[in-house]
mmCIF file of C-alpha atoms and ligand atoms in Angstrom:
data_model
loop_
_atom_site.group_PDB
_atom_site.id
_atom_site.type_symbol
_atom_site.label_atom_id
_atom_site.label_comp_id
_atom_site.label_asym_id
_atom_site.label_seq_id
_atom_site.Cartn_x
_atom_site.Cartn_y
_atom_site.Cartn_z
ATOM 1 C CA UNK A 64 28.461 26.687 -19.352
ATOM 2 C CA UNK A 65 32.070 27.470 -20.186
ATOM 3 C CA UNK A 66 32.627 30.977 -21.521
ATOM 4 C CA UNK A 67 33.605 30.787 -25.166
ATOM 5 C CA UNK A 68 36.215 32.747 -27.046
ATOM 6 C CA UNK A 69 33.367 34.278 -29.076
ATOM 7 C CA UNK A 70 31.732 35.589 -25.860
ATOM 8 C CA UNK A 71 34.955 37.345 -24.898
ATOM 9 C CA UNK A 72 35.578 38.591 -28.438
ATOM 10 C CA UNK A 73 32.189 40.209 -28.294
ATOM 11 C CA UNK A 74 32.952 41.878 -24.980
ATOM 12 C CA UNK A 75 36.307 43.200 -26.137
ATOM 13 C CA UNK A 76 34.934 44.425 -29.458
ATOM 14 C CA UNK A 77 32.835 46.897 -27.460
ATOM 15 C CA UNK A 78 35.814 48.162 -25.455
ATOM 16 C CA UNK A 79 36.983 51.721 -25.933
ATOM 17 C CA UNK A 80 40.637 51.387 -26.923
ATOM 18 C CA UNK A 81 41.603 54.696 -25.351
ATOM 19 C CA UNK A 82 39.996 53.757 -22.033
ATOM 20 C CA UNK A 83 41.477 50.296 -21.537
ATOM 21 C CA UNK A 84 42.160 49.680 -17.857
ATOM 22 C CA UNK A 85 44.546 47.053 -16.533
ATOM 23 C CA UNK A 86 43.027 45.311 -13.574
ATOM 24 C CA UNK A 87 43.940 42.536 -11.188
ATOM 25 C CA UNK A 88 43.174 41.146 -7.765
ATOM 26 C CA UNK A 89 45.318 43.052 -5.251
ATOM 27 C CA UNK A 90 47.381 40.144 -3.950
ATOM 28 C CA UNK A 91 50.198 37.713 -4.899
ATOM 29 C CA UNK A 92 52.159 39.530 -7.643
ATOM 30 C CA UNK A 93 49.912 42.475 -8.415
ATOM 31 C CA UNK A 94 52.218 45.314 -7.363
ATOM 32 C CA UNK A 95 54.354 45.160 -10.497
ATOM 33 C CA UNK A 96 51.257 44.660 -12.658
ATOM 34 C CA UNK A 97 49.961 48.001 -11.391
ATOM 35 C CA UNK A 98 53.320 49.737 -11.675
ATOM 36 C CA UNK A 99 53.935 48.246 -15.129
ATOM 37 C CA UNK A 100 50.524 49.442 -16.308
ATOM 38 C CA UNK A 101 51.365 52.930 -15.025
ATOM 39 C CA UNK A 102 54.733 52.916 -16.793
ATOM 40 C CA UNK A 103 53.041 52.079 -20.089
ATOM 41 C CA UNK A 104 50.423 54.788 -19.607
ATOM 42 C CA UNK A 105 47.350 52.708 -18.710
ATOM 43 C CA UNK A 106 44.651 53.329 -16.128
ATOM 44 C CA UNK A 107 44.758 50.810 -13.300
ATOM 45 C CA UNK A 108 42.036 49.201 -11.246
ATOM 46 C CA UNK A 109 42.714 47.124 -8.129
ATOM 47 C CA UNK A 110 40.142 44.706 -6.755
ATOM 48 C CA UNK A 111 40.880 44.844 -3.046
ATOM 49 C CA UNK A 112 39.582 42.634 -0.256
ATOM 50 C CA UNK A 113 38.508 44.853 2.644
ATOM 51 C CA UNK A 114 41.221 44.783 5.280
ATOM 52 C CA UNK A 115 43.971 43.995 2.780
ATOM 53 C CA UNK A 116 44.260 47.426 1.188
ATOM 54 C CA UNK A 117 47.314 48.794 3.010
ATOM 55 C CA UNK A 118 50.156 47.869 0.597
ATOM 56 C CA UNK A 119 48.162 48.958 -2.466
ATOM 57 C CA UNK A 120 47.188 52.306 -1.053
ATOM 58 C CA UNK A 121 50.639 52.943 0.414
ATOM 59 C CA UNK A 122 52.346 52.074 -2.867
ATOM 60 C CA UNK A 123 49.708 54.145 -4.714
ATOM 61 C CA UNK A 124 49.010 51.176 -6.935
ATOM 62 C CA UNK A 125 45.755 52.063 -8.652
ATOM 63 C CA UNK A 126 43.652 54.844 -10.099
ATOM 64 C CA UNK A 127 40.513 53.059 -9.020
ATOM 65 C CA UNK A 128 39.839 50.594 -6.206
ATOM 66 C CA UNK A 129 36.952 48.164 -6.112
ATOM 67 C CA UNK A 130 36.451 46.979 -2.544
ATOM 68 C CA UNK A 131 35.001 43.516 -2.024
ATOM 69 C CA UNK A 132 34.336 41.487 1.137
ATOM 70 C CA UNK A 133 36.156 38.545 -0.411
ATOM 71 C CA UNK A 134 37.942 38.214 -3.760
ATOM 72 C CA UNK A 135 35.343 35.811 -5.177
ATOM 73 C CA UNK A 136 32.873 38.722 -5.057
ATOM 74 C CA UNK A 137 34.553 40.017 -8.198
ATOM 75 C CA UNK A 138 32.166 37.540 -9.854
ATOM 76 C CA UNK A 139 29.093 39.511 -8.801
ATOM 77 C CA UNK A 140 27.241 40.683 -11.861
ATOM 78 C CA UNK A 141 27.390 44.313 -10.788
ATOM 79 C CA UNK A 142 31.187 44.194 -10.342
ATOM 80 C CA UNK A 143 31.711 42.429 -13.652
ATOM 81 C CA UNK A 144 29.612 45.079 -15.384
ATOM 82 C CA UNK A 145 31.651 47.800 -13.720
ATOM 83 C CA UNK A 146 34.834 46.162 -15.009
ATOM 84 C CA UNK A 147 33.502 45.838 -18.542
ATOM 85 C CA UNK A 148 32.307 49.453 -18.428
ATOM 86 C CA UNK A 149 35.837 50.583 -17.659
ATOM 87 C CA UNK A 150 37.167 48.371 -20.514
ATOM 88 C CA UNK A 151 39.105 46.258 -18.032
ATOM 89 C CA UNK A 152 41.547 43.521 -18.973
ATOM 90 C CA UNK A 153 42.432 41.170 -16.130
ATOM 91 C CA UNK A 154 45.970 39.964 -15.497
ATOM 92 C CA UNK A 155 45.726 36.475 -13.932
ATOM 93 C CA UNK A 156 47.992 35.318 -11.098
ATOM 94 C CA UNK A 157 48.008 32.697 -8.353
ATOM 95 C CA UNK A 158 45.603 34.483 -6.008
ATOM 96 C CA UNK A 159 43.145 35.181 -8.814
ATOM 97 C CA UNK A 160 43.006 31.437 -9.515
ATOM 98 C CA UNK A 161 42.973 30.399 -5.849
ATOM 99 C CA UNK A 162 40.356 32.844 -4.578
ATOM 100 C CA UNK A 163 38.033 33.276 -7.546
ATOM 101 C CA UNK A 164 38.166 29.570 -8.365
ATOM 102 C CA UNK A 165 38.757 27.698 -11.605
ATOM 103 C CA UNK A 166 35.149 26.630 -12.224
ATOM 104 C CA UNK A 167 33.821 30.132 -11.934
ATOM 105 C CA UNK A 168 36.658 31.718 -13.939
ATOM 106 C CA UNK A 169 35.800 29.292 -16.729
ATOM 107 C CA UNK A 170 32.020 29.634 -16.511
ATOM 108 C CA UNK A 171 30.960 32.875 -14.836
ATOM 109 C CA UNK A 172 33.607 35.541 -15.310
ATOM 110 C CA UNK A 173 32.745 37.447 -18.482
ATOM 111 C CA UNK A 174 35.615 39.896 -18.356
ATOM 112 C CA UNK A 175 38.551 39.503 -20.780
ATOM 113 C CA UNK A 176 41.617 37.873 -19.244
ATOM 114 C CA UNK A 177 44.998 38.371 -20.906
ATOM 115 C CA UNK A 178 46.148 34.795 -21.457
ATOM 116 C CA UNK A 179 44.312 31.501 -21.767
ATOM 117 C CA UNK A 180 41.695 30.933 -19.075
ATOM 118 C CA UNK A 181 41.333 27.288 -20.116
ATOM 119 C CA UNK A 182 44.912 26.342 -19.331
ATOM 120 C CA UNK A 183 44.720 27.493 -15.695
ATOM 121 C CA UNK A 184 43.170 24.155 -14.749
ATOM 122 C CA UNK A 185 46.117 22.260 -16.218
ATOM 123 C CA UNK A 186 48.705 23.504 -13.764
ATOM 124 C CA UNK A 187 46.611 22.266 -10.824
ATOM 125 C CA UNK A 188 46.337 18.673 -12.045
ATOM 126 C CA UNK A 189 49.470 16.588 -11.866
ATOM 127 C CA UNK A 190 48.457 14.202 -14.673
ATOM 128 C CA UNK A 191 47.937 17.098 -17.051
ATOM 129 C CA UNK A 192 51.266 18.694 -16.160
ATOM 130 C CA UNK A 193 52.907 15.321 -16.758
ATOM 131 C CA UNK A 194 51.244 15.136 -20.189
ATOM 132 C CA UNK A 195 52.582 18.571 -21.088
ATOM 133 C CA UNK A 196 56.105 17.706 -19.884
ATOM 134 C CA UNK A 197 56.092 14.436 -21.800
ATOM 135 C CA UNK A 198 54.854 16.052 -25.002
ATOM 136 C CA UNK A 199 57.450 18.820 -24.634
ATOM 137 C CA UNK A 200 60.217 16.353 -23.839
ATOM 138 C CA UNK A 201 60.965 18.047 -20.529
ATOM 139 C CA UNK A 202 62.579 15.862 -17.895
ATOM 140 C CA UNK A 203 60.458 15.344 -14.776
ATOM 141 C CA UNK A 204 61.183 13.392 -11.575
ATOM 142 C CA UNK A 205 60.683 9.637 -11.916
ATOM 143 C CA UNK A 206 57.261 8.649 -10.546
ATOM 144 C CA UNK A 207 57.182 5.781 -8.032
ATOM 145 C CA UNK A 208 54.012 3.693 -8.253
ATOM 146 C CA UNK A 209 53.036 3.260 -4.632
ATOM 147 C CA UNK A 210 54.682 3.246 -1.182
ATOM 148 C CA UNK A 211 55.774 -0.411 -1.477
ATOM 149 C CA UNK A 212 57.827 0.419 -4.597
ATOM 150 C CA UNK A 213 60.031 2.995 -2.860
ATOM 151 C CA UNK A 214 63.628 1.987 -3.602
ATOM 152 C CA UNK A 215 65.462 5.329 -3.526
ATOM 153 C CA UNK A 216 65.199 8.727 -1.815
ATOM 154 C CA UNK A 217 61.730 10.017 -2.645
ATOM 155 C CA UNK A 218 59.688 13.158 -2.170
ATOM 156 C CA UNK A 219 56.124 12.401 -1.084
ATOM 157 C CA UNK A 220 53.535 15.044 -1.968
ATOM 158 C CA UNK A 221 49.834 15.469 -1.375
ATOM 159 C CA UNK A 222 47.231 17.360 -3.394
ATOM 160 C CA UNK A 223 45.598 20.607 -2.341
ATOM 161 C CA UNK A 224 46.911 23.998 -1.375
ATOM 162 C CA UNK A 225 48.897 23.078 1.693
ATOM 163 C CA UNK A 226 51.982 25.049 0.751
ATOM 164 C CA UNK A 227 54.143 21.978 0.960
ATOM 165 C CA UNK A 228 53.028 21.176 4.514
ATOM 166 C CA UNK A 229 52.833 17.421 4.952
ATOM 167 C CA UNK A 230 55.350 16.724 2.172
ATOM 168 C CA UNK A 231 58.110 14.394 3.333
ATOM 169 C CA UNK A 232 61.250 12.643 2.181
ATOM 170 C CA UNK A 233 61.792 8.912 2.665
ATOM 171 C CA UNK A 234 63.761 6.085 1.056
ATOM 172 C CA UNK A 235 61.836 2.901 1.937
ATOM 173 C CA UNK A 236 58.301 1.512 2.369
ATOM 174 C CA UNK A 237 58.838 1.304 6.147
ATOM 175 C CA UNK A 238 60.064 4.896 6.197
ATOM 176 C CA UNK A 239 56.939 5.918 4.331
ATOM 177 C CA UNK A 240 54.678 4.329 6.989
ATOM 178 C CA UNK A 241 56.666 5.889 9.801
ATOM 179 C CA UNK A 242 56.537 9.414 8.295
ATOM 180 C CA UNK A 243 52.833 9.043 7.471
ATOM 181 C CA UNK A 244 52.155 8.283 11.135
ATOM 182 C CA UNK A 245 54.218 11.262 12.209
ATOM 183 C CA UNK A 246 52.353 13.642 9.868
ATOM 184 C CA UNK A 247 48.981 12.269 10.967
ATOM 185 C CA UNK A 248 50.067 12.804 14.571
ATOM 186 C CA UNK A 249 50.853 16.450 13.767
ATOM 187 C CA UNK A 250 47.428 16.852 12.191
ATOM 188 C CA UNK A 251 48.972 17.684 8.805
ATOM 189 C CA UNK A 252 47.670 14.554 7.096
ATOM 190 C CA UNK A 253 44.775 12.165 7.646
ATOM 191 C CA UNK A 254 44.836 8.371 7.165
ATOM 192 C CA UNK A 255 42.801 8.891 3.959
ATOM 193 C CA UNK A 256 45.685 10.890 2.476
ATOM 194 C CA UNK A 257 47.730 7.695 2.182
ATOM 195 C CA UNK A 258 45.932 6.737 -1.020
ATOM 196 C CA UNK A 259 46.450 10.241 -2.436
ATOM 197 C CA UNK A 260 50.224 10.295 -1.979
ATOM 198 C CA UNK A 261 52.182 11.253 -5.065
ATOM 199 C CA UNK A 262 55.645 9.743 -4.795
ATOM 200 C CA UNK A 263 58.541 10.838 -6.984
ATOM 201 C CA UNK A 264 62.307 10.529 -6.918
ATOM 202 C CA UNK A 265 64.012 13.119 -4.725
ATOM 203 C CA UNK A 266 66.009 15.353 -7.035
ATOM 204 C CA UNK A 267 69.040 16.549 -5.126
ATOM 205 C CA UNK A 268 69.654 19.790 -6.974
ATOM 206 C CA UNK A 269 69.180 23.518 -6.899
ATOM 207 C CA UNK A 270 65.874 25.262 -7.439
ATOM 208 C CA UNK A 271 65.523 27.372 -10.597
ATOM 209 C CA UNK A 272 62.109 28.806 -11.425
ATOM 210 C CA UNK A 273 62.040 30.266 -14.900
ATOM 211 C CA UNK A 274 59.693 33.024 -15.896
ATOM 212 C CA UNK A 275 58.712 33.191 -19.534
ATOM 213 C CA UNK A 276 56.388 35.380 -21.557
ATOM 214 C CA UNK A 277 54.867 34.022 -24.739
ATOM 215 C CA UNK A 278 53.589 36.667 -27.101
ATOM 216 C CA UNK A 279 50.980 35.555 -29.608
ATOM 217 C CA UNK A 280 51.740 38.768 -31.481
ATOM 218 C CA UNK A 281 55.394 38.011 -32.139
ATOM 219 C CA UNK A 282 55.077 34.213 -31.680
ATOM 220 C CA UNK A 283 58.152 34.350 -29.481
ATOM 221 C CA UNK A 284 58.909 32.998 -26.014
ATOM 222 C CA UNK A 285 60.923 35.466 -23.936
ATOM 223 C CA UNK A 286 62.899 34.470 -20.860
ATOM 224 C CA UNK A 287 62.335 37.396 -18.502
ATOM 225 C CA UNK A 288 63.638 36.240 -15.139
ATOM 226 C CA UNK A 289 64.555 33.441 -12.744
ATOM 227 C CA UNK A 290 64.060 33.030 -9.046
ATOM 228 C CA UNK A 291 64.622 30.684 -6.138
ATOM 229 C CA UNK A 292 62.240 30.137 -3.279
ATOM 230 C CA UNK A 293 62.738 30.592 0.411
ATOM 231 C CA UNK A 294 60.900 27.760 2.054
ATOM 232 C CA UNK A 295 60.199 27.318 5.743
ATOM 233 C CA UNK A 296 61.313 25.382 7.529
ATOM 234 C CA UNK A 297 63.639 23.504 5.136
ATOM 235 C CA UNK A 298 65.839 26.529 4.458
ATOM 236 C CA UNK A 299 66.234 27.089 8.184
ATOM 237 C CA UNK A 300 66.709 23.443 8.947
ATOM 238 C CA UNK A 301 69.712 23.096 6.648
ATOM 239 C CA UNK A 302 71.509 25.823 8.594
ATOM 240 C CA UNK A 303 71.757 23.465 11.543
ATOM 241 C CA UNK A 304 74.786 21.118 11.482
ATOM 242 C CA UNK A 305 73.807 17.540 10.504
ATOM 243 C CA UNK A 306 74.525 16.167 13.977
ATOM 244 C CA UNK A 307 72.173 18.694 15.570
ATOM 245 C CA UNK A 308 69.547 18.092 12.889
ATOM 246 C CA UNK A 309 69.476 14.424 13.915
ATOM 247 C CA UNK A 310 68.996 15.378 17.561
ATOM 248 C CA UNK A 311 66.416 18.094 16.907
ATOM 249 C CA UNK A 312 64.015 15.593 15.339
ATOM 250 C CA UNK A 313 62.394 18.357 13.266
ATOM 251 C CA UNK A 314 60.394 17.447 10.180
ATOM 252 C CA UNK A 315 61.103 19.481 7.024
ATOM 253 C CA UNK A 316 58.284 21.535 5.523
ATOM 254 C CA UNK A 317 58.291 23.388 2.215
ATOM 255 C CA UNK A 318 56.104 26.428 2.778
ATOM 256 C CA UNK A 319 57.162 29.247 0.441
ATOM 257 C CA UNK A 320 57.807 32.428 2.417
ATOM 258 C CA UNK A 321 59.576 34.524 -0.209
ATOM 259 C CA UNK A 322 61.621 34.541 -3.396
ATOM 260 C CA UNK A 323 64.999 35.767 -4.459
ATOM 261 C CA UNK A 324 66.452 36.407 -7.906
ATOM 262 C CA UNK A 325 69.003 34.127 -9.446
ATOM 263 C CA UNK A 326 70.939 33.827 -12.675
ATOM 264 C CA UNK A 327 71.912 30.493 -14.163
ATOM 265 C CA UNK A 328 75.272 29.520 -15.625
ATOM 266 C CA UNK A 329 75.299 30.925 -19.119
ATOM 267 C CA UNK A 330 75.757 27.471 -20.599
ATOM 268 C CA UNK A 331 72.398 26.446 -19.099
ATOM 269 C CA UNK A 332 70.416 29.099 -20.947
ATOM 270 C CA UNK A 333 70.122 27.053 -24.104
ATOM 271 C CA UNK A 334 68.267 24.388 -22.065
ATOM 272 C CA UNK A 335 66.104 27.044 -20.426
ATOM 273 C CA UNK A 336 65.017 28.472 -23.779
ATOM 274 C CA UNK A 337 64.454 24.978 -25.187
ATOM 275 C CA UNK A 338 62.103 24.048 -22.343
ATOM 276 C CA UNK A 339 60.096 27.263 -22.658
ATOM 277 C CA UNK A 340 59.829 27.032 -26.447
ATOM 278 C CA UNK A 341 58.763 23.396 -26.412
ATOM 279 C CA UNK A 342 56.227 23.854 -23.620
ATOM 280 C CA UNK A 343 54.630 26.810 -25.420
ATOM 281 C CA UNK A 344 54.556 24.839 -28.652
ATOM 282 C CA UNK A 345 52.835 21.739 -27.241
ATOM 283 C CA UNK A 346 50.440 23.812 -25.113
ATOM 284 C CA UNK A 347 49.176 25.561 -28.228
ATOM 285 C CA UNK A 348 48.193 22.184 -29.667
ATOM 286 C CA UNK A 349 46.914 20.579 -26.451
ATOM 287 C CA UNK A 350 45.027 23.510 -24.869
ATOM 288 C CA UNK A 351 44.442 26.114 -27.567
ATOM 289 C CA UNK A 352 45.300 28.940 -27.747
ATOM 290 C CA UNK A 353 48.188 27.786 -25.520
ATOM 291 C CA UNK A 354 50.324 29.443 -22.888
ATOM 292 C CA UNK A 355 49.665 33.084 -23.729
ATOM 293 C CA UNK A 356 51.428 35.638 -21.580
ATOM 294 C CA UNK A 357 53.394 34.686 -18.478
ATOM 295 C CA UNK A 358 54.204 31.138 -17.495
ATOM 296 C CA UNK A 359 56.774 29.550 -15.239
ATOM 297 C CA UNK A 360 58.585 26.224 -15.108
ATOM 298 C CA UNK A 361 59.800 25.205 -11.662
ATOM 299 C CA UNK A 362 62.889 23.040 -11.836
ATOM 300 C CA UNK A 363 65.759 21.509 -9.963
ATOM 301 C CA UNK A 364 69.136 21.701 -11.643
ATOM 302 C CA UNK A 365 71.174 18.568 -10.955
ATOM 303 C CA UNK A 366 74.955 18.204 -10.751
ATOM 304 C CA UNK A 367 74.754 16.793 -14.287
ATOM 305 C CA UNK A 368 73.653 20.313 -15.211
ATOM 306 C CA UNK A 369 70.256 19.106 -16.252
ATOM 307 C CA UNK A 370 66.958 20.788 -15.363
ATOM 308 C CA UNK A 371 64.321 18.478 -13.925
ATOM 309 C CA UNK A 372 60.907 20.164 -13.899
ATOM 310 C CA UNK A 373 58.477 19.475 -11.084
ATOM 311 C CA UNK A 374 55.740 22.056 -11.567
ATOM 312 C CA UNK A 375 54.438 24.819 -13.813
ATOM 313 C CA UNK A 376 52.450 27.999 -13.401
ATOM 314 C CA UNK A 377 50.238 28.644 -16.407
ATOM 315 C CA UNK A 378 49.904 32.319 -15.432
ATOM 316 C CA UNK A 379 52.063 34.881 -13.693
ATOM 317 C CA UNK A 380 53.995 33.137 -10.925
ATOM 318 C CA UNK A 381 54.817 34.709 -7.557
ATOM 319 C CA UNK A 382 58.541 34.557 -8.328
ATOM 320 C CA UNK A 383 58.057 37.430 -10.799
ATOM 321 C CA UNK A 384 58.069 39.675 -7.709
ATOM 322 C CA UNK A 385 61.858 39.322 -7.767
ATOM 323 C CA UNK A 386 62.060 41.554 -10.837
ATOM 324 C CA UNK A 387 59.635 44.406 -10.267
ATOM 325 C CA UNK A 388 62.319 46.663 -11.687
ATOM 326 C CA UNK A 389 63.618 44.200 -14.284
ATOM 327 C CA UNK A 390 65.905 41.187 -14.122
ATOM 328 C CA UNK A 391 69.314 40.595 -15.721
ATOM 329 C CA UNK A 392 67.481 38.688 -18.475
ATOM 330 C CA UNK A 393 64.748 41.247 -19.089
ATOM 331 C CA UNK A 394 67.546 43.860 -19.174
ATOM 332 C CA UNK A 395 69.168 42.034 -22.081
ATOM 333 C CA UNK A 396 65.944 42.232 -24.087
ATOM 334 C CA UNK A 397 64.410 45.503 -22.972
ATOM 335 C CA UNK A 398 66.925 47.534 -21.008
ATOM 336 C CA UNK A 399 65.978 48.907 -17.599
ATOM 337 C CA UNK A 400 62.788 48.285 -15.743
ATOM 338 C CA UNK A 401 60.897 45.536 -17.576
ATOM 339 C CA UNK A 402 58.902 43.573 -15.003
ATOM 340 C CA UNK A 403 56.463 40.831 -15.945
ATOM 341 C CA UNK A 404 53.622 43.209 -15.122
ATOM 342 C CA UNK A 405 55.025 45.831 -17.454
ATOM 343 C CA UNK A 406 55.488 43.198 -20.156
ATOM 344 C CA UNK A 407 51.747 42.484 -19.952
ATOM 345 C CA UNK A 408 51.007 46.189 -20.358
ATOM 346 C CA UNK A 409 53.364 46.386 -23.329
ATOM 347 C CA UNK A 410 51.594 43.435 -24.957
ATOM 348 C CA UNK A 411 48.217 45.140 -24.541
ATOM 349 C CA UNK A 412 49.663 48.356 -25.969
ATOM 350 C CA UNK A 413 51.034 46.531 -29.015
ATOM 351 C CA UNK A 414 47.765 44.625 -29.516
ATOM 352 C CA UNK A 415 45.795 47.887 -29.438
ATOM 353 C CA UNK A 416 48.152 49.402 -31.997
ATOM 354 C CA UNK A 417 47.885 46.386 -34.305
ATOM 355 C CA UNK A 418 44.140 46.054 -33.653
ATOM 356 C CA UNK A 419 44.694 42.514 -32.355
ATOM 357 C CA UNK A 420 43.284 42.609 -28.816
ATOM 358 C CA UNK A 421 41.221 39.514 -29.635
ATOM 359 C CA UNK A 422 44.430 37.546 -30.136
ATOM 360 C CA UNK A 423 45.710 38.066 -26.600
ATOM 361 C CA UNK A 424 42.603 37.596 -24.439
ATOM 362 C CA UNK A 425 40.188 34.769 -23.673
HETATM 363 P P1 AMP B 570 55.925 21.839 -4.995
HETATM 364 O O1 AMP B 570 54.747 21.915 -4.082
HETATM 365 O O2 AMP B 570 55.834 20.735 -5.991
HETATM 366 O O3 AMP B 570 56.234 23.182 -5.598
HETATM 367 O O4 AMP B 570 57.195 21.502 -4.085
HETATM 368 C C1 AMP B 570 57.564 22.303 -2.975
HETATM 369 C C2 AMP B 570 59.060 22.235 -2.765
HETATM 370 O O5 AMP B 570 59.465 20.894 -2.545
HETATM 371 C C3 AMP B 570 59.883 22.686 -3.960
HETATM 372 O O6 AMP B 570 60.026 24.071 -4.043
HETATM 373 C C4 AMP B 570 61.189 21.981 -3.690
HETATM 374 O O7 AMP B 570 61.933 22.627 -2.695
HETATM 375 C C5 AMP B 570 60.731 20.664 -3.127
HETATM 376 N N1 AMP B 570 60.583 19.596 -4.136
HETATM 377 C C6 AMP B 570 59.501 19.354 -4.904
HETATM 378 N N2 AMP B 570 59.673 18.273 -5.687
HETATM 379 C C7 AMP B 570 60.908 17.808 -5.415
HETATM 380 C C8 AMP B 570 61.688 16.696 -5.880
HETATM 381 N N3 AMP B 570 61.223 15.839 -6.775
HETATM 382 N N4 AMP B 570 62.929 16.544 -5.358
HETATM 383 C C9 AMP B 570 63.409 17.396 -4.441
HETATM 384 N N5 AMP B 570 62.734 18.422 -3.938
HETATM 385 C C10 AMP B 570 61.500 18.655 -4.413
#
């Protein structure tokens, strides 16, 4: 059965306010969560998978480490009890969702999460993301209804966590068949994937991933940073002159290998705020209590200076690692050193002060 808000309210009502510990899975974007918690004076607990402890111990990330064989073991009753006993609040990120699993986060994990555990499922399902974008009036790439309808350059995507492997670009039905065959030959796709292909217009633009924080305490959406992705092999491929690209016969892949910070033209910021505000507003109505805490909209900016959104993260996105020490945008709001992780800690601090912890966790 899905864990209710009342269940979590009950758990948090027993928490000792002075003992609250900020905890996350040691992976993905946890380093600035731990550092941010430290900066705001909280105790920190890292759930570490055995064999993956080096960065966390070397960066002295936590006051307490819980070692598990695999991250999903955080669900074990004994571990959950330990977390509740230390008054732990979990900061969710991509690895937490990927390794612990949506079903079990929703049904078996009785530890308060800062943010909305019920919206995590939405980011993973394309139809639901589309619904959010449509309700929020956010432009998304035009969807093409089947390989035989391809009449322009298209990006073909497949479900599942493949890190963009198997994605391809084509501009005709024949091109689609040819690329499918090629990907099947490489072992990246299977013939059954054909029916699962999601085809959308290729947006020839620049990547901007925008990192927002929605505070239920202030009811305000803050723009805290922006990043671009480094993707292999596409970012390497485009460094080869076009003539050589043709001869090399390499297929592009879109596997994220890192992120780098970016700032947008100042005249684009109005659009960026508009998208964040509208998404937070519709999410509150469609998946109460909405997009609490960090969220990210991944976009392409076209030469018409319009953002076209192709994905969201309904929790802290990996691109927040580009501003562990603050971004130009977080500087404008907070001065030096405001990472997304620290912003979470600040929210918890404010909620404790206002006696409103129940309003920020689910
Ligand atoms: P995704 O898995 O949706 O995050 O896409 C992986 C990468 O593919 C993105 O970071 C972009 O580089 C690229 N991409 C995704 N959708 C499109 C699109 N509609 N047009 C152009 N490039 C795209």
